[in-house]
Amino acid sequence: MTKRIGILTGGGDAPGLNAVIRAVVLTATRQYGWEVVGIVQGFDGLYAGLPTIPLYEENMRDLLARGGTILGAANRGNPFALRLTNPDGTESIADVSLDALERIRDYGLDALIVAGGDGTMAIARRLVGLGARIVGVPKTIDNDLGDTDVTFGFDTAVNTATEALDKLQTTAESHHRVMVLEVMGRHAGWIALVAGVSGGADAILIPEIPFDLDVVCQKIRSLQASGRHYSLIVVAEGAAPLNGEAVYYLKGEGGREGRLGGMGHQVGSILADCMGAEVRVTVLGHVQRGGQPTPRDRWLATRFGSAAVHLVAQERWGYMVALQGTQMVTVPLEQAVHTKMVDPLGDMVQMARDLGIVFG
Ligand code: F6P
């Protein structure tokens, strides 16, 4: 009997999601002769039973290079804690996970592939616990998902952030300015570290290493004394000072995490005071999530998507595909949902320090 599988893209989008969808569809149809349908708007669309999109080889054309996700994404919908608006306008939280399971049955799906970050994988794991037949594909620009060396979307975000540093450097040099670039990454400093080193930053502030701006001021002063009158400072959105806290521009509520952002400007104004130099701040924001995926992200997303279909064929419910070294492997979802942080004492940070980069 022909199998019918669904694919859903959960959480925020990331460049490479469309390449995953394409790889799933091509592998499932060509290798196994299965039908594939897309569930729109992540778990929100699943719970609401929104009409699915039939996916077949012909509508996969031109998808490799396209950013975003053709299925739409929602980083709110958690069927175990869904926010509902009551008739009187008040809000309540409801567990609608059993309804989500019923929708999977209503759609006639034999299995579901979910591409997402830690939040999506945590939901998938709980649904598998209730009997759902789900496998996972790791996605996030933050690269903070456990048990995979890298997630797709990360390379594109690093590319964007590095390009921004390259551009900031030329104008910083002309004006003898200190340029602060705030990048995304949530509670992990991967984007800041890799883009910072690749873009020649003088200081990189990451969540894993609480910072002291006096150290950054000293670094800038020593650069000035050596005749270099500009500097580049990269600040991860989740970075925090020693004895201080990260900055949120949107507070979390009702079990929903707040939105990080604003540390770049705080760092910028303190540096302006201590340096007496001109400081300018750039917040890169969602530019890092948009646009065409890099070839490396298209390649990784394609490997993940294809491997996920083989996992379905093997009925490995509750597992996620992952990259370890050069190998595609599978890991249990519960192992993947921990946050992968930069090791403050590891070789990558040490290498950056060896180059003279300070971490505050
Ligand atoms: O997890 C990806 C990410 O882009 C984070 O780097 C960032 O903190 C967050 O999502 C932003 O979320 P939103 O799109 O809801 O503003």
CSV table of C-alpha atoms and ligand atoms in Angstrom, one decimal:
chain,number,residue,atom,x,y,z
A,1,MET,CA,0.0,0.0,0.0
A,2,THR,CA,1.3,3.5,-0.8
A,3,LYS,CA,2.5,5.3,2.2
A,4,ARG,CA,1.4,8.9,2.8
A,5,ILE,CA,3.8,11.0,4.8
A,6,GLY,CA,3.6,14.6,5.9
A,7,ILE,CA,6.2,17.3,6.4
A,8,LEU,CA,6.0,20.2,8.8
A,9,THR,CA,8.4,23.1,9.4
A,10,GLY,CA,8.2,24.2,13.0
A,11,GLY,CA,9.6,27.2,14.9
A,12,GLY,CA,11.2,30.2,13.1
A,13,ASP,CA,12.3,29.8,9.5
A,14,ALA,CA,15.9,29.2,8.4
A,15,PRO,CA,17.6,29.2,5.0
A,16,GLY,CA,17.6,25.6,3.7
A,17,LEU,CA,14.1,24.6,4.8
A,18,ASN,CA,12.9,24.5,1.2
A,19,ALA,CA,15.8,22.3,0.3
A,20,VAL,CA,14.8,19.8,3.0
A,21,ILE,CA,11.2,19.8,1.7
A,22,ARG,CA,12.5,19.1,-1.8
A,23,ALA,CA,14.9,16.3,-0.7
A,24,VAL,CA,12.0,14.7,1.3
A,25,VAL,CA,9.7,14.8,-1.7
A,26,LEU,CA,12.2,13.6,-4.3
A,27,THR,CA,13.5,10.7,-2.0
A,28,ALA,CA,10.0,9.6,-0.9
A,29,THR,CA,8.5,9.6,-4.3
A,30,ARG,CA,11.4,8.3,-6.4
A,31,GLN,CA,12.9,5.8,-3.9
A,32,TYR,CA,9.7,4.6,-2.2
A,33,GLY,CA,6.8,5.6,-4.3
A,34,TRP,CA,5.2,7.4,-1.4
A,35,GLU,CA,2.8,10.4,-1.4
A,36,VAL,CA,4.0,13.5,0.4
A,37,VAL,CA,1.8,16.4,1.8
A,38,GLY,CA,2.9,19.6,3.4
A,39,ILE,CA,1.3,20.8,6.6
A,40,VAL,CA,1.2,24.6,6.7
A,41,GLN,CA,2.1,26.9,9.6
A,42,GLY,CA,3.9,24.4,11.7
A,43,PHE,CA,2.1,22.8,14.7
A,44,ASP,CA,-0.5,25.6,14.5
A,45,GLY,CA,-1.6,24.4,11.1
A,46,LEU,CA,-1.6,20.8,12.3
A,47,TYR,CA,-3.8,21.4,15.4
A,48,ALA,CA,-6.2,23.6,13.4
A,49,GLY,CA,-6.4,21.0,10.6
A,50,LEU,CA,-5.6,23.5,7.9
A,51,PRO,CA,-5.7,22.1,4.4
A,52,THR,CA,-2.5,20.4,3.4
A,53,ILE,CA,-0.5,21.0,0.3
A,54,PRO,CA,0.2,18.0,-2.0
A,55,LEU,CA,3.9,17.9,-2.7
A,56,TYR,CA,5.3,16.2,-5.8
A,57,GLU,CA,8.4,16.5,-8.0
A,58,GLU,CA,6.9,19.1,-10.3
A,59,ASN,CA,6.2,21.7,-7.6
A,60,MET,CA,9.7,21.2,-6.1
A,61,ARG,CA,11.4,23.1,-9.0
A,62,ASP,CA,13.3,26.3,-8.1
A,63,LEU,CA,13.2,25.4,-4.4
A,64,LEU,CA,16.9,24.8,-3.7
A,65,ALA,CA,17.8,28.5,-3.8
A,66,ARG,CA,14.7,29.9,-2.1
A,67,GLY,CA,14.9,31.1,1.5
A,68,GLY,CA,12.1,30.8,4.0
A,69,THR,CA,9.7,27.9,3.8
A,70,ILE,CA,6.9,27.3,1.3
A,71,LEU,CA,4.9,25.7,4.1
A,72,GLY,CA,5.0,28.7,6.4
A,73,ALA,CA,6.3,28.6,9.9
A,74,ALA,CA,4.9,29.5,13.3
A,75,ASN,CA,7.0,29.7,16.4
A,76,ARG,CA,4.1,30.0,18.8
A,77,GLY,CA,2.1,26.8,18.4
A,78,ASN,CA,2.8,24.3,21.0
A,79,PRO,CA,0.0,21.7,21.2
A,80,PHE,CA,0.9,20.9,24.8
A,81,ALA,CA,0.4,24.5,25.8
A,82,LEU,CA,-1.7,26.3,23.2
A,83,ARG,CA,-2.8,29.9,23.9
A,84,LEU,CA,-6.5,30.2,23.3
A,85,THR,CA,-8.5,33.4,23.3
A,86,ASN,CA,-11.8,32.8,25.2
A,87,PRO,CA,-15.1,34.3,24.1
A,88,ASP,CA,-14.8,37.0,26.8
A,89,GLY,CA,-11.4,38.1,25.4
A,90,THR,CA,-9.3,36.5,28.2
A,91,GLU,CA,-6.5,34.0,27.3
A,92,SER,CA,-6.0,30.5,28.6
A,93,ILE,CA,-3.5,27.8,28.0
A,94,ALA,CA,-4.8,24.4,26.8
A,95,ASP,CA,-3.3,21.0,26.1
A,96,VAL,CA,-4.5,20.1,22.6
A,97,SER,CA,-2.0,17.4,21.9
A,98,LEU,CA,-4.6,14.7,21.5
A,99,ASP,CA,-6.3,16.8,18.9
A,100,ALA,CA,-3.0,17.1,17.1
A,101,LEU,CA,-2.7,13.3,17.1
A,102,GLU,CA,-6.2,13.1,15.7
A,103,ARG,CA,-5.4,15.5,12.9
A,104,ILE,CA,-2.5,13.3,11.9
A,105,ARG,CA,-5.0,10.5,11.6
A,106,ASP,CA,-7.5,12.7,9.8
A,107,TYR,CA,-4.8,13.6,7.2
A,108,GLY,CA,-4.3,9.9,6.6
A,109,LEU,CA,-0.6,10.2,7.4
A,110,ASP,CA,1.5,7.1,8.1
A,111,ALA,CA,4.3,9.3,9.4
A,112,LEU,CA,5.4,12.9,9.9
A,113,ILE,CA,8.7,14.5,9.3
A,114,VAL,CA,9.3,17.7,11.3
A,115,ALA,CA,12.1,20.1,10.6
A,116,GLY,CA,12.8,22.4,13.6
A,117,GLY,CA,14.9,23.5,16.5
A,118,ASP,CA,14.9,22.5,20.1
A,119,GLY,CA,11.3,23.7,20.8
A,120,THR,CA,10.0,21.7,17.8
A,121,MET,CA,12.0,18.6,18.7
A,122,ALA,CA,10.7,18.8,22.3
A,123,ILE,CA,7.1,18.9,21.0
A,124,ALA,CA,7.8,16.0,18.5
A,125,ARG,CA,9.3,13.9,21.3
A,126,ARG,CA,6.2,14.3,23.5
A,127,LEU,CA,3.9,13.5,20.6
A,128,VAL,CA,6.0,10.4,19.9
A,129,GLY,CA,5.4,9.5,23.6
A,130,LEU,CA,1.7,9.6,22.8
A,131,GLY,CA,2.1,7.2,19.9
A,132,ALA,CA,2.8,9.6,17.0
A,133,ARG,CA,5.1,8.3,14.2
A,134,ILE,CA,7.5,11.2,13.9
A,135,VAL,CA,11.2,11.7,12.8
A,136,GLY,CA,13.1,15.0,13.1
A,137,VAL,CA,15.4,17.2,11.0
A,138,PRO,CA,17.5,19.7,12.9
A,139,LYS,CA,17.1,23.3,11.8
A,140,THR,CA,18.2,26.6,13.3
A,141,ILE,CA,20.5,29.5,12.3
A,142,ASP,CA,21.7,29.5,16.0
A,143,ASN,CA,23.4,26.1,15.6
A,144,ASP,CA,22.5,25.4,19.3
A,145,LEU,CA,20.8,22.0,18.9
A,146,GLY,CA,22.5,19.1,20.7
A,147,ASP,CA,24.0,16.0,19.2
A,148,THR,CA,24.5,17.4,15.7
A,149,ASP,CA,27.7,19.2,14.8
A,150,VAL,CA,25.8,21.7,12.8
A,151,THR,CA,22.3,22.7,11.8
A,152,PHE,CA,21.4,24.0,8.4
A,153,GLY,CA,20.7,27.8,8.3
A,154,PHE,CA,23.8,28.4,10.4
A,155,ASP,CA,26.2,28.8,7.5
A,156,THR,CA,24.0,31.3,5.7
A,157,ALA,CA,23.6,33.3,8.9
A,158,VAL,CA,27.3,33.3,9.5
A,159,ASN,CA,27.8,34.4,5.8
A,160,THR,CA,25.5,37.3,6.3
A,161,ALA,CA,27.1,38.4,9.6
A,162,THR,CA,30.6,38.1,8.1
A,163,GLU,CA,29.6,40.1,5.1
A,164,ALA,CA,28.2,42.8,7.4
A,165,LEU,CA,31.5,42.9,9.3
A,166,ASP,CA,33.5,43.2,6.0
A,167,LYS,CA,31.3,46.2,5.1
A,168,LEU,CA,31.5,47.7,8.5
A,169,GLN,CA,35.3,47.5,8.5
A,170,THR,CA,35.7,49.8,5.5
A,171,THR,CA,33.5,52.5,6.9
A,172,ALA,CA,35.0,52.1,10.4
A,173,GLU,CA,38.5,52.6,8.9
A,174,SER,CA,37.5,55.7,7.0
A,175,HIS,CA,35.9,57.4,10.1
A,176,HIS,CA,38.2,55.9,12.8
A,177,ARG,CA,35.2,54.5,14.5
A,178,VAL,CA,34.4,51.6,16.9
A,179,MET,CA,31.7,49.5,15.2
A,180,VAL,CA,29.5,47.3,17.2
A,181,LEU,CA,27.6,44.5,15.4
A,182,GLU,CA,24.8,42.7,17.3
A,183,VAL,CA,24.0,39.2,15.9
A,184,MET,CA,21.4,36.6,16.7
A,185,GLY,CA,22.0,33.2,18.3
A,186,ARG,CA,19.7,33.2,21.4
A,187,HIS,CA,21.6,31.7,24.3
A,188,ALA,CA,24.5,30.4,22.3
A,189,GLY,CA,27.4,32.4,20.8
A,190,TRP,CA,28.0,30.3,17.6
A,191,ILE,CA,27.1,33.0,15.1
A,192,ALA,CA,29.0,35.6,17.0
A,193,LEU,CA,32.1,33.4,17.4
A,194,VAL,CA,32.3,32.1,13.8
A,195,ALA,CA,31.4,35.3,12.1
A,196,GLY,CA,33.5,37.3,14.5
A,197,VAL,CA,36.7,35.3,13.7
A,198,SER,CA,35.9,35.2,10.0
A,199,GLY,CA,35.2,38.9,9.8
A,200,GLY,CA,38.3,40.0,11.8
A,201,ALA,CA,36.5,41.2,15.0
A,202,ASP,CA,38.7,42.6,17.8
A,203,ALA,CA,36.2,41.6,20.6
A,204,ILE,CA,33.5,39.0,20.6
A,205,LEU,CA,30.9,38.9,23.4
A,206,ILE,CA,29.0,35.7,23.8
A,207,PRO,CA,26.5,34.3,26.3
A,208,GLU,CA,28.9,31.6,27.4
A,209,ILE,CA,31.5,34.2,28.7
A,210,PRO,CA,30.1,37.0,30.9
A,211,PHE,CA,31.9,40.1,29.8
A,212,ASP,CA,33.8,43.0,31.4
A,213,LEU,CA,33.8,46.0,29.1
A,214,ASP,CA,37.0,47.4,30.7
A,215,VAL,CA,38.8,44.6,28.9
A,216,VAL,CA,37.2,45.6,25.6
A,217,CYS,CA,38.2,49.3,26.3
A,218,GLN,CA,41.8,48.3,27.0
A,219,LYS,CA,41.8,46.3,23.8
A,220,ILE,CA,40.6,49.2,21.7
A,221,ARG,CA,43.1,51.6,23.4
A,222,SER,CA,46.0,49.2,22.6
A,223,LEU,CA,44.9,49.0,19.0
A,224,GLN,CA,44.8,52.8,18.9
A,225,ALA,CA,48.2,53.0,20.4
A,226,SER,CA,49.5,50.7,17.8
A,227,GLY,CA,48.2,53.0,15.0
A,228,ARG,CA,44.9,51.2,14.3
A,229,HIS,CA,42.1,53.7,14.7
A,230,TYR,CA,39.1,51.5,14.2
A,231,SER,CA,37.8,48.4,15.7
A,232,LEU,CA,35.0,45.8,15.3
A,233,ILE,CA,33.1,44.4,18.2
A,234,VAL,CA,30.6,41.5,17.8
A,235,VAL,CA,27.9,41.2,20.4
A,236,ALA,CA,25.7,38.1,20.5
A,237,GLU,CA,22.1,39.0,21.4
A,238,GLY,CA,22.3,36.7,24.4
A,239,ALA,CA,25.5,38.0,25.8
A,240,ALA,CA,25.5,39.5,29.4
A,241,PRO,CA,28.0,41.4,31.5
A,242,LEU,CA,29.6,39.9,34.6
A,243,ASN,CA,27.0,40.2,37.4
A,244,GLY,CA,24.5,41.4,34.9
A,245,GLU,CA,21.7,40.0,32.7
A,246,ALA,CA,20.9,39.6,29.0
A,247,VAL,CA,18.6,42.2,27.4
A,248,TYR,CA,15.1,41.4,26.1
A,249,TYR,CA,13.2,43.8,23.9
A,250,LEU,CA,10.1,41.6,24.3
A,251,LYS,CA,9.2,40.0,27.6
A,252,GLY,CA,8.3,36.3,27.7
A,253,GLU,CA,4.8,35.5,28.9
A,254,GLY,CA,2.5,32.5,29.3
A,255,GLY,CA,5.4,30.1,29.0
A,256,ARG,CA,6.6,31.8,25.8
A,257,GLU,CA,10.2,32.8,25.8
A,258,GLY,CA,11.0,36.6,25.5
A,259,ARG,CA,12.9,38.0,22.5
A,260,LEU,CA,16.5,38.9,23.1
A,261,GLY,CA,17.9,42.1,21.7
A,262,GLY,CA,19.4,45.4,22.8
A,263,MET,CA,22.8,44.4,24.2
A,264,GLY,CA,24.6,45.9,21.2
A,265,HIS,CA,23.3,49.4,22.0
A,266,GLN,CA,24.1,49.0,25.7
A,267,VAL,CA,27.7,47.9,24.9
A,268,GLY,CA,27.9,50.8,22.3
A,269,SER,CA,27.0,53.5,24.8
A,270,ILE,CA,29.3,52.2,27.5
A,271,LEU,CA,32.2,52.0,25.0
A,272,ALA,CA,31.5,55.5,23.8
A,273,ASP,CA,31.8,56.8,27.4
A,274,CYS,CA,35.0,54.9,28.2
A,275,MET,CA,36.7,55.4,24.9
A,276,GLY,CA,35.7,59.0,24.0
A,277,ALA,CA,35.8,57.5,20.4
A,278,GLU,CA,32.9,57.5,18.0
A,279,VAL,CA,30.9,54.4,18.3
A,280,ARG,CA,28.2,53.1,16.0
A,281,VAL,CA,25.9,50.2,16.5
A,282,THR,CA,24.3,47.9,13.9
A,283,VAL,CA,21.7,45.3,14.8
A,284,LEU,CA,21.6,42.7,12.1
A,285,GLY,CA,18.4,41.1,13.2
A,286,HIS,CA,16.3,39.0,10.9
A,287,VAL,CA,18.5,39.7,7.8
A,288,GLN,CA,20.4,36.6,9.2
A,289,ARG,CA,17.3,34.4,8.8
A,290,GLY,CA,16.4,35.5,5.2
A,291,GLY,CA,17.6,35.1,1.7
A,292,GLN,CA,19.1,32.3,-0.3
A,293,PRO,CA,20.8,29.5,1.6
A,294,THR,CA,24.5,29.0,0.9
A,295,PRO,CA,25.5,26.0,-1.1
A,296,ARG,CA,26.8,24.4,2.1
A,297,ASP,CA,23.3,24.8,3.7
A,298,ARG,CA,21.6,23.5,0.6
A,299,TRP,CA,23.9,20.4,0.7
A,300,LEU,CA,23.3,19.8,4.4
A,301,ALA,CA,19.6,20.4,4.2
A,302,THR,CA,19.4,18.0,1.3
A,303,ARG,CA,21.3,15.3,3.1
A,304,PHE,CA,19.1,15.7,6.2
A,305,GLY,CA,15.9,15.6,4.2
A,306,SER,CA,16.8,12.5,2.3
A,307,ALA,CA,18.1,10.7,5.4
A,308,ALA,CA,14.9,11.5,7.2
A,309,VAL,CA,12.9,9.7,4.6
A,310,HIS,CA,15.1,6.6,5.1
A,311,LEU,CA,14.4,6.9,8.8
A,312,VAL,CA,10.7,6.8,8.2
A,313,ALA,CA,11.2,3.7,6.0
A,314,GLN,CA,13.0,2.1,9.0
A,315,GLU,CA,10.2,3.2,11.3
A,316,ARG,CA,12.7,4.9,13.7
A,317,TRP,CA,10.0,7.0,15.4
A,318,GLY,CA,11.4,9.5,17.9
A,319,TYR,CA,14.8,9.9,16.2
A,320,MET,CA,16.4,12.8,14.5
A,321,VAL,CA,19.0,12.8,11.7
A,322,ALA,CA,22.2,14.5,12.6
A,323,LEU,CA,25.7,15.3,11.3
A,324,GLN,CA,28.6,14.0,13.3
A,325,GLY,CA,32.0,14.6,11.6
A,326,THR,CA,31.2,13.8,8.0
A,327,GLN,CA,28.6,11.1,8.8
A,328,MET,CA,24.8,11.3,8.7
A,329,VAL,CA,23.8,9.6,11.9
A,330,THR,CA,20.5,9.2,13.9
A,331,VAL,CA,20.1,10.4,17.5
A,332,PRO,CA,17.1,10.0,19.9
A,333,LEU,CA,15.1,13.2,20.1
A,334,GLU,CA,15.5,13.5,23.9
A,335,GLN,CA,19.3,13.7,23.4
A,336,ALA,CA,19.0,16.5,20.8
A,337,VAL,CA,16.8,18.9,22.8
A,338,HIS,CA,19.6,20.2,25.1
A,339,THR,CA,21.2,23.5,24.1
A,340,LYS,CA,24.6,23.1,22.5
A,341,MET,CA,26.8,26.0,23.8
A,342,VAL,CA,30.2,27.2,22.8
A,343,ASP,CA,32.8,25.8,25.2
A,344,PRO,CA,34.4,28.8,26.9
A,345,LEU,CA,37.5,26.7,27.6
A,346,GLY,CA,37.5,24.9,24.3
A,347,ASP,CA,39.9,25.1,21.4
A,348,MET,CA,37.8,27.4,19.3
A,349,VAL,CA,37.7,30.2,21.9
A,350,GLN,CA,41.4,29.5,22.7
A,351,MET,CA,42.3,29.9,19.0
A,352,ALA,CA,40.4,33.2,18.9
A,353,ARG,CA,42.3,34.4,22.0
A,354,ASP,CA,45.6,33.3,20.4
A,355,LEU,CA,44.8,35.7,17.6
A,356,GLY,CA,44.4,38.5,20.0
A,357,ILE,CA,40.6,38.6,20.1
A,358,VAL,CA,39.2,39.5,23.5
A,359,PHE,CA,35.9,38.1,25.0
A,360,GLY,CA,35.5,40.8,27.6
B,1,F6P,O1,16.2,30.8,16.8
B,1,F6P,C1,16.4,31.6,15.7
B,1,F6P,C2,16.2,33.1,16.1
B,1,F6P,O2,16.4,33.8,14.9
B,1,F6P,C3,17.1,33.5,17.2
B,1,F6P,O3,18.4,33.8,16.8
B,1,F6P,C4,16.4,34.8,17.6
B,1,F6P,O4,16.6,35.1,19.0
B,1,F6P,C5,14.9,34.4,17.4
B,1,F6P,O5,14.9,33.3,16.5
B,1,F6P,C6,14.1,35.5,16.9
B,1,F6P,O6,12.7,35.1,16.9
B,1,F6P,P1,11.5,35.8,16.2
B,1,F6P,O7,11.6,35.5,14.7
B,1,F6P,O8,10.3,35.3,16.8
B,1,F6P,O9,11.8,37.3,16.4
